[in-house]
Short mmCIF file of the C-alpha atoms (twelve columns), coordinates in Angstrom:
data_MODEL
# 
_entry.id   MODEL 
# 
loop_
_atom_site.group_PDB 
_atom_site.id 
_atom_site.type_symbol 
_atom_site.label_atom_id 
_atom_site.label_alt_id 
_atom_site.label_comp_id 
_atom_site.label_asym_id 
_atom_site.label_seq_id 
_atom_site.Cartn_x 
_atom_site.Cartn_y 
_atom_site.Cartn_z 
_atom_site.pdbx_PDB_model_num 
ATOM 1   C CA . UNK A 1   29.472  98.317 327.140 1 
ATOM 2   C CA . UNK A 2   26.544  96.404 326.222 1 
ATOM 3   C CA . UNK A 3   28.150  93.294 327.887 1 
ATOM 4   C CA . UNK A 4   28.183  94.854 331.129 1 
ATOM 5   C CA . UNK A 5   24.694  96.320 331.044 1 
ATOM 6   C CA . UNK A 6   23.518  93.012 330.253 1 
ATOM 7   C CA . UNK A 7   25.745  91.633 333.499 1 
ATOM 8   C CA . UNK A 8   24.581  94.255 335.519 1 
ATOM 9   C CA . UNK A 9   20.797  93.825 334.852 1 
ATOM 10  C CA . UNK A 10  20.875  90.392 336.147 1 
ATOM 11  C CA . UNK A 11  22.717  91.058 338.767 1 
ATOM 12  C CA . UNK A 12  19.940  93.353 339.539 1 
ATOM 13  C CA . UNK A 13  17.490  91.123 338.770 1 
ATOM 14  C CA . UNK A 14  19.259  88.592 341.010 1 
ATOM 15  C CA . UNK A 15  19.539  90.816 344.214 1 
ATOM 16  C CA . UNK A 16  16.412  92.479 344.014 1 
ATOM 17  C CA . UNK A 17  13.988  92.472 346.775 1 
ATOM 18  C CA . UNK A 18  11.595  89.679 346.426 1 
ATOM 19  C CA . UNK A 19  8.990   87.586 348.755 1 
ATOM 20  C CA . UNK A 20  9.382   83.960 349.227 1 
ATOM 21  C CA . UNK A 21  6.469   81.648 348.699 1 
ATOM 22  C CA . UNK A 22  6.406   78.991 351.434 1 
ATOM 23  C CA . UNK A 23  5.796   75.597 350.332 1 
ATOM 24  C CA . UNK A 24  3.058   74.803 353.716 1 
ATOM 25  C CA . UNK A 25  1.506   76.820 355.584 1 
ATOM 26  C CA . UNK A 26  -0.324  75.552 359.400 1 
ATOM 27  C CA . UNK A 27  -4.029  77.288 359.308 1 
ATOM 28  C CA . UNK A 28  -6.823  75.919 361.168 1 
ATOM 29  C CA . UNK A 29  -5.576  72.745 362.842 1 
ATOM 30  C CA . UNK A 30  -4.086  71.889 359.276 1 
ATOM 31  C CA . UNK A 31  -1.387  71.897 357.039 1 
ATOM 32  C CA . UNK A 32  -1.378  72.913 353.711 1 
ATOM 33  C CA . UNK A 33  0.763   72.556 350.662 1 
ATOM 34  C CA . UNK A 34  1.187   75.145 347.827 1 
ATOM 35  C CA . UNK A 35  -0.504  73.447 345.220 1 
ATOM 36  C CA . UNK A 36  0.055   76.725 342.118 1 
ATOM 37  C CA . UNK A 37  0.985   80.194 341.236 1 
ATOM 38  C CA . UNK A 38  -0.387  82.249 338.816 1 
ATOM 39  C CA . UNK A 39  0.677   85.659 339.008 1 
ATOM 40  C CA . UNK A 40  -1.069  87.182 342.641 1 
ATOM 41  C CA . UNK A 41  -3.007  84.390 343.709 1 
ATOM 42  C CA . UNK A 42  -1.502  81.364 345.424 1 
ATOM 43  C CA . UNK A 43  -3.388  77.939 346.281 1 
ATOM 44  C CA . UNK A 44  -2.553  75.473 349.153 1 
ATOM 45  C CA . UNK A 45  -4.597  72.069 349.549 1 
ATOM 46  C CA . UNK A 46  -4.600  69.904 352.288 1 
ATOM 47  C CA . UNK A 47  -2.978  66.445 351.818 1 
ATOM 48  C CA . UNK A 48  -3.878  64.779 354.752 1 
ATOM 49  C CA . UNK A 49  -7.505  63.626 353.738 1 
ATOM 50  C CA . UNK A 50  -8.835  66.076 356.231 1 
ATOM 51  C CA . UNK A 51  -12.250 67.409 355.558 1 
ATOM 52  C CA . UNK A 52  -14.283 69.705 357.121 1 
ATOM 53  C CA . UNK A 53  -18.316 69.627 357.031 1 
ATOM 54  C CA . UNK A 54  -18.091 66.895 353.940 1 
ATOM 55  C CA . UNK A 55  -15.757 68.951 352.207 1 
ATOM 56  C CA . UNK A 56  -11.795 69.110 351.167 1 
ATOM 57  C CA . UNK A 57  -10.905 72.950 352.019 1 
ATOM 58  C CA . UNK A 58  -8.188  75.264 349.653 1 
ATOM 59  C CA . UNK A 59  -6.807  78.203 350.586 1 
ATOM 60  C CA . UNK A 60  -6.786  80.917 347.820 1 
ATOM 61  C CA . UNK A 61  -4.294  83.965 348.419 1 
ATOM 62  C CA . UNK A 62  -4.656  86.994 346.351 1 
ATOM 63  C CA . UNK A 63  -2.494  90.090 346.992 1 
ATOM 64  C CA . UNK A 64  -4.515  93.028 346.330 1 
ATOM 65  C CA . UNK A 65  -4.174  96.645 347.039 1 
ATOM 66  C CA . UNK A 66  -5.912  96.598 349.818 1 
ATOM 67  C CA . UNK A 67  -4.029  93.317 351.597 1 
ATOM 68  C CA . UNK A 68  -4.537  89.968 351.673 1 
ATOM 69  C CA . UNK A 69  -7.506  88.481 350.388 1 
ATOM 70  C CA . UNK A 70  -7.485  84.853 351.697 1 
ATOM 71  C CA . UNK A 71  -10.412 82.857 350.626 1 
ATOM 72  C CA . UNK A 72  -11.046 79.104 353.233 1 
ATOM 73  C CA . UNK A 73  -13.914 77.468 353.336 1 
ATOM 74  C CA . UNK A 74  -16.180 79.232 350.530 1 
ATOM 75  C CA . UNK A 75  -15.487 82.372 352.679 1 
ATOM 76  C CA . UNK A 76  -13.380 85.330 352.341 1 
ATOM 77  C CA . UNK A 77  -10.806 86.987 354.779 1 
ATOM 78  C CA . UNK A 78  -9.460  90.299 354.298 1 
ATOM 79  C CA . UNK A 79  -6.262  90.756 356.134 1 
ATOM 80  C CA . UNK A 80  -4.229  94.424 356.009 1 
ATOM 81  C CA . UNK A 81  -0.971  95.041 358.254 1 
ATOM 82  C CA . UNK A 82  1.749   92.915 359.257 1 
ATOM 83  C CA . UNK A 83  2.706   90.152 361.993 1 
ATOM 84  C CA . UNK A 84  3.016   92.224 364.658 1 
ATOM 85  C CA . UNK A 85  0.009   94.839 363.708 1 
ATOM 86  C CA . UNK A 86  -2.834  93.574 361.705 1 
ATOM 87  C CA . UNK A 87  -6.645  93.689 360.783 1 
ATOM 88  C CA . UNK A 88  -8.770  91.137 359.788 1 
ATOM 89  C CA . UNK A 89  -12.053 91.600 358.131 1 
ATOM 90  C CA . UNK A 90  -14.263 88.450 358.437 1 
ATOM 91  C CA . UNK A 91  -17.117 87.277 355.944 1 
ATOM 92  C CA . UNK A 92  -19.766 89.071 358.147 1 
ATOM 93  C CA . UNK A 93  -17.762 92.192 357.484 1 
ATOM 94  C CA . UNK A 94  -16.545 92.640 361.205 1 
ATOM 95  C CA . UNK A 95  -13.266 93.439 361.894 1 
ATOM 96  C CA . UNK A 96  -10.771 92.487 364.511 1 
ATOM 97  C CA . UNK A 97  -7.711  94.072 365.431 1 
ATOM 98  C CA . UNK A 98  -4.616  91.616 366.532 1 
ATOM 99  C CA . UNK A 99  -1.382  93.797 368.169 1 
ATOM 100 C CA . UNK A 100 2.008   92.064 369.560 1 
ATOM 101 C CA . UNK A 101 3.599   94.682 372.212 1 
ATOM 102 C CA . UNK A 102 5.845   94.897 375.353 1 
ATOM 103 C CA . UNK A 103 2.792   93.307 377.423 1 
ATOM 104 C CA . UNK A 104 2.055   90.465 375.125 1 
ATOM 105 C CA . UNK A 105 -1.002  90.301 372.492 1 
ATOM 106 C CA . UNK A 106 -3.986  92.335 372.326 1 
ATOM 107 C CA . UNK A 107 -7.164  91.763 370.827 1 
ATOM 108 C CA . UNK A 108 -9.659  94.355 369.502 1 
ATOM 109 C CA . UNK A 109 -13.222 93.704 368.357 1 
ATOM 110 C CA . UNK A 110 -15.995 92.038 369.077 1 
ATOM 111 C CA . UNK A 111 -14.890 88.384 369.092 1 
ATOM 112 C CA . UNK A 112 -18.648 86.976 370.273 1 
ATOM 113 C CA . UNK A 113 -19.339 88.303 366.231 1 
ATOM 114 C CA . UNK A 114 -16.565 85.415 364.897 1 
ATOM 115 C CA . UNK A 115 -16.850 82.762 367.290 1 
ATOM 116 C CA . UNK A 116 -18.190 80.289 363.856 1 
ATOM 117 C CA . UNK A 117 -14.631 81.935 362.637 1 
ATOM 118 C CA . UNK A 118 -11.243 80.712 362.431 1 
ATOM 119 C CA . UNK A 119 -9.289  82.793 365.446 1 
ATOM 120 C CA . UNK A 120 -7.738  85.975 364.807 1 
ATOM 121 C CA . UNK A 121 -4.592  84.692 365.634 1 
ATOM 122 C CA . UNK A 122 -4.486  81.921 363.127 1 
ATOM 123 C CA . UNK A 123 -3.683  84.128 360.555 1 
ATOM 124 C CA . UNK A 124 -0.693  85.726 361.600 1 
ATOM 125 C CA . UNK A 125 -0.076  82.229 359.463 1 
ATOM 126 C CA . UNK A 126 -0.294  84.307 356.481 1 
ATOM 127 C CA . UNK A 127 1.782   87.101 357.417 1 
ATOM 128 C CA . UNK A 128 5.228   88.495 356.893 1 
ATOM 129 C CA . UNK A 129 7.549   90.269 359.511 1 
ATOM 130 C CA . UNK A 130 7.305   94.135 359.589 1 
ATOM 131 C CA . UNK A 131 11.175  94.621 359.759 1 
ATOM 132 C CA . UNK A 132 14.008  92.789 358.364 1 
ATOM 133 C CA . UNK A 133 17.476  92.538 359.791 1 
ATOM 134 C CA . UNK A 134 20.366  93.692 357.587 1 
ATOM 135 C CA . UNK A 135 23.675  91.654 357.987 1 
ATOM 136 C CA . UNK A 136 25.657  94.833 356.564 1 
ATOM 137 C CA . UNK A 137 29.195  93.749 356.480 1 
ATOM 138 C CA . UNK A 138 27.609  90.649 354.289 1 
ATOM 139 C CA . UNK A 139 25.758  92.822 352.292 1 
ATOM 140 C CA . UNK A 140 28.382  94.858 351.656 1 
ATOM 141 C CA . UNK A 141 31.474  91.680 351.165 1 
ATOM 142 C CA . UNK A 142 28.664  90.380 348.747 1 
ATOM 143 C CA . UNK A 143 28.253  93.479 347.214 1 
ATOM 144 C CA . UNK A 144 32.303  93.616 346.191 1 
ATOM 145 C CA . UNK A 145 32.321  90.380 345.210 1 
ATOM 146 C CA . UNK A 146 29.730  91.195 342.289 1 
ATOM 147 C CA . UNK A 147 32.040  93.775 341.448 1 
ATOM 148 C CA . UNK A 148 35.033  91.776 341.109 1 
ATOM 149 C CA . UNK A 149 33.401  88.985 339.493 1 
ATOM 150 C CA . UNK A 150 31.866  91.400 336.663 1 
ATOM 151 C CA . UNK A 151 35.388  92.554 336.428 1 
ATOM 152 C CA . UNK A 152 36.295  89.445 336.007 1 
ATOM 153 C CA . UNK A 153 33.879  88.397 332.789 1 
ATOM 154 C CA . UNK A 154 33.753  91.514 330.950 1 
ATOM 155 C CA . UNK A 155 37.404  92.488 331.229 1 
ATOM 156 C CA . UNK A 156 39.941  89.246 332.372 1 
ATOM 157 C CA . UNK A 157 43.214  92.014 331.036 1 
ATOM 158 C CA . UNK A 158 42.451  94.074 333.686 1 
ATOM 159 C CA . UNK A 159 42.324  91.453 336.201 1 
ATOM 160 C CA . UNK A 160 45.812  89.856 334.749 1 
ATOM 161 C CA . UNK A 161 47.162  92.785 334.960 1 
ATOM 162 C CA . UNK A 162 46.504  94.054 338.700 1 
ATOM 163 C CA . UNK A 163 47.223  90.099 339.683 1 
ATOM 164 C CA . UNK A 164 50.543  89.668 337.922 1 
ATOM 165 C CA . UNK A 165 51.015  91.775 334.920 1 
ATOM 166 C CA . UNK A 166 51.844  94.922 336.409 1 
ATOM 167 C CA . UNK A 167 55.268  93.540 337.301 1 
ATOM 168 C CA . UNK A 168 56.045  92.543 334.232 1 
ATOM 169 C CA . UNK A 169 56.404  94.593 330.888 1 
ATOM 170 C CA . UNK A 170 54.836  93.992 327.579 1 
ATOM 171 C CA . UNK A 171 53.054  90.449 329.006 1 
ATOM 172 C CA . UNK A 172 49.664  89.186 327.431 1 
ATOM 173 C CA . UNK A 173 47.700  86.620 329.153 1 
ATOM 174 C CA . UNK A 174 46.855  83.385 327.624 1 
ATOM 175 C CA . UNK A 175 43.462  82.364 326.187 1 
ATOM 176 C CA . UNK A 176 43.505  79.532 328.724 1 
ATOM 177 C CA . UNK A 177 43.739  82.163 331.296 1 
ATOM 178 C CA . UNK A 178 41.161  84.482 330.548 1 
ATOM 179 C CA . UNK A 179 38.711  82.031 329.815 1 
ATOM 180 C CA . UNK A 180 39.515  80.602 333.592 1 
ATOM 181 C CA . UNK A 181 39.017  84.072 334.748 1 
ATOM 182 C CA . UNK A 182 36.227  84.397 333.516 1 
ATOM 183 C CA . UNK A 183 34.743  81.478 334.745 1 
ATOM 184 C CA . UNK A 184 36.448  82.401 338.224 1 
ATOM 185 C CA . UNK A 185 34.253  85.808 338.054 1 
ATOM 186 C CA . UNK A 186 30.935  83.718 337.203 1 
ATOM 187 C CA . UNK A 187 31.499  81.329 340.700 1 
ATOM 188 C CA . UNK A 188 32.355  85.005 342.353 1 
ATOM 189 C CA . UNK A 189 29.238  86.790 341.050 1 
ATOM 190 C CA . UNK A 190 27.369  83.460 342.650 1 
ATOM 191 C CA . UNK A 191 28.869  83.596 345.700 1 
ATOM 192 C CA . UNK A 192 28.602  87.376 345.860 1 
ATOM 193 C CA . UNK A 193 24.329  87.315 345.234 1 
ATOM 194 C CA . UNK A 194 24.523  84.082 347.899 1 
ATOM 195 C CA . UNK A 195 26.028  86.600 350.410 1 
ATOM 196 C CA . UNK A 196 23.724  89.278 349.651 1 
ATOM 197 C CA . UNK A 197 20.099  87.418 349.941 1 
ATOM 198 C CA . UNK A 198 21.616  85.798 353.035 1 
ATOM 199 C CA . UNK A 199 22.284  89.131 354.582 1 
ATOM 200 C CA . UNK A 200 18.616  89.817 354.903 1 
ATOM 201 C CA . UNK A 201 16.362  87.723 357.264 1 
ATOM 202 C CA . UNK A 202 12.820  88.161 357.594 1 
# 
C-alpha cells in the first residue's frame, strides 16, 4: 500500500498544474535571457551588449499577490490581469488599461502621462493566456495509461494474469517477466504524464 501511495504522489506531482518559465522574453526593442530563479522572482539580462542611457538593463519578475511586479530600468511596473484583459500601473503611479475584443485592442488611460514609458502593449510580453484548451480524449488516454502502468509496477501478477494467465491454471510468472513488466509500466507511466501535459496548451 505504501508502494502505491508513493507511485501515486509523483504521479501527482508529475501532472500537476504548473507555469513554464520561458527562457527569453522580447521587451522593449530587446531580447532577454533568463539569467536565475529563486523562488518568485525571475531575472532576464540582455546579451546583446545593448545599453540604454549608459546602462545594461535586467528585468526582475516577482509574483506577488497583487500581480506582477516587473522591475526595468531602476523602475517598477505593476501588472494585474491577463493577455487579453490587463492593468498596468507605471512608476508615476498611473494606470492604463489594455483590452483585446471582437473590434481589436483598446486602450484606457491617459497615455500623454507614460509617453517616457515603455508602451502598454509591450507587456502583454509578460503575460499568460486567460484560458487553456483541453485536448480531452488525450487527457483522458494519458490518464489510463498511468493507471495501467502503476498496475504494472506495484502488482506485475495481476497484469500476467489478465494477459495470459487466466487461460491457464496454476501458472506463475517468471522473475524475468515481472521485472520486464515492471519496467514496461515505468515507459507507460512516462508516456501516460507526456500525453497529459501535452493535452493542455496555453
Amino acid at each position: 500500500m505504501k508502494k502505491v501511495i508513493i507511485i501515486l504522489g509523483i504521479m501527482l506531482l508529475l501532472t500537476s498544474c504548473s507555469h513554464n518559465v520561458p527562457d527569453t522574453i522580447d521587451f522593449h526593442g530587446h531580447r532577454f535571457y533568463l539569467e536565475s530563479v529563486e523562488n518568485e522572482e525571475k531575472v532576464y539580462n540582455m546579451r546583446d551588449g545593448a545599453i540604454s542611457y549608459g546602462e545594461t538593463y535586467n528585468i526582475i519578475i516577482n509574483e506577488t499577490e497583487s500581480g506582477l511586479n516587473i522591475r526595468f530600468g531602476h523602475k517598477n511596473y505593476l501588472i494585474e490581469g491577463e493577455q487579453d484583459n490587463y492593468t498596468v500601473t507605471y512608476p508615476n503611479r498611473v494606470k492604463i488599461k489594455h483590452t483585446n475584443n471582437e473590434d481589436g485592442e483598446v486602450v484606457c488611460g491617459d497615455l500623454g502621462k507614460v509617453s517616457e514609458y515603455p508602451e502598454i502593449g509591450e507587456f502583454k510580453a509578460f503575460l499568460k493566456k486567460g484560458s487553456v484548451d483541453i485536448n480531452g480524449s488525450q487527457l483522458f488516454f494519458g490518464f489510463i495509461l498511468i493507471i495501467i502502468g502503476i498496475i504494472s509496477i506495484v502488482n506485475p501478477e495481476v497484469t500476467f494474469f489478465l494477459n495470459r494467465g487466466w487461460m491457464y491454471k496454476n501458472t506463475e510468472p517468471s522473475e524475468l517477466y515481472l521485472t520486464l513488466t515492471k519496467f514496461g509500466g515505468v515507459i507507460i507511466c512516462i508516456i501516460g504524464v507526456v500525453l497529459q501535459i501535452s493535452s493542455c496548451s496555453s
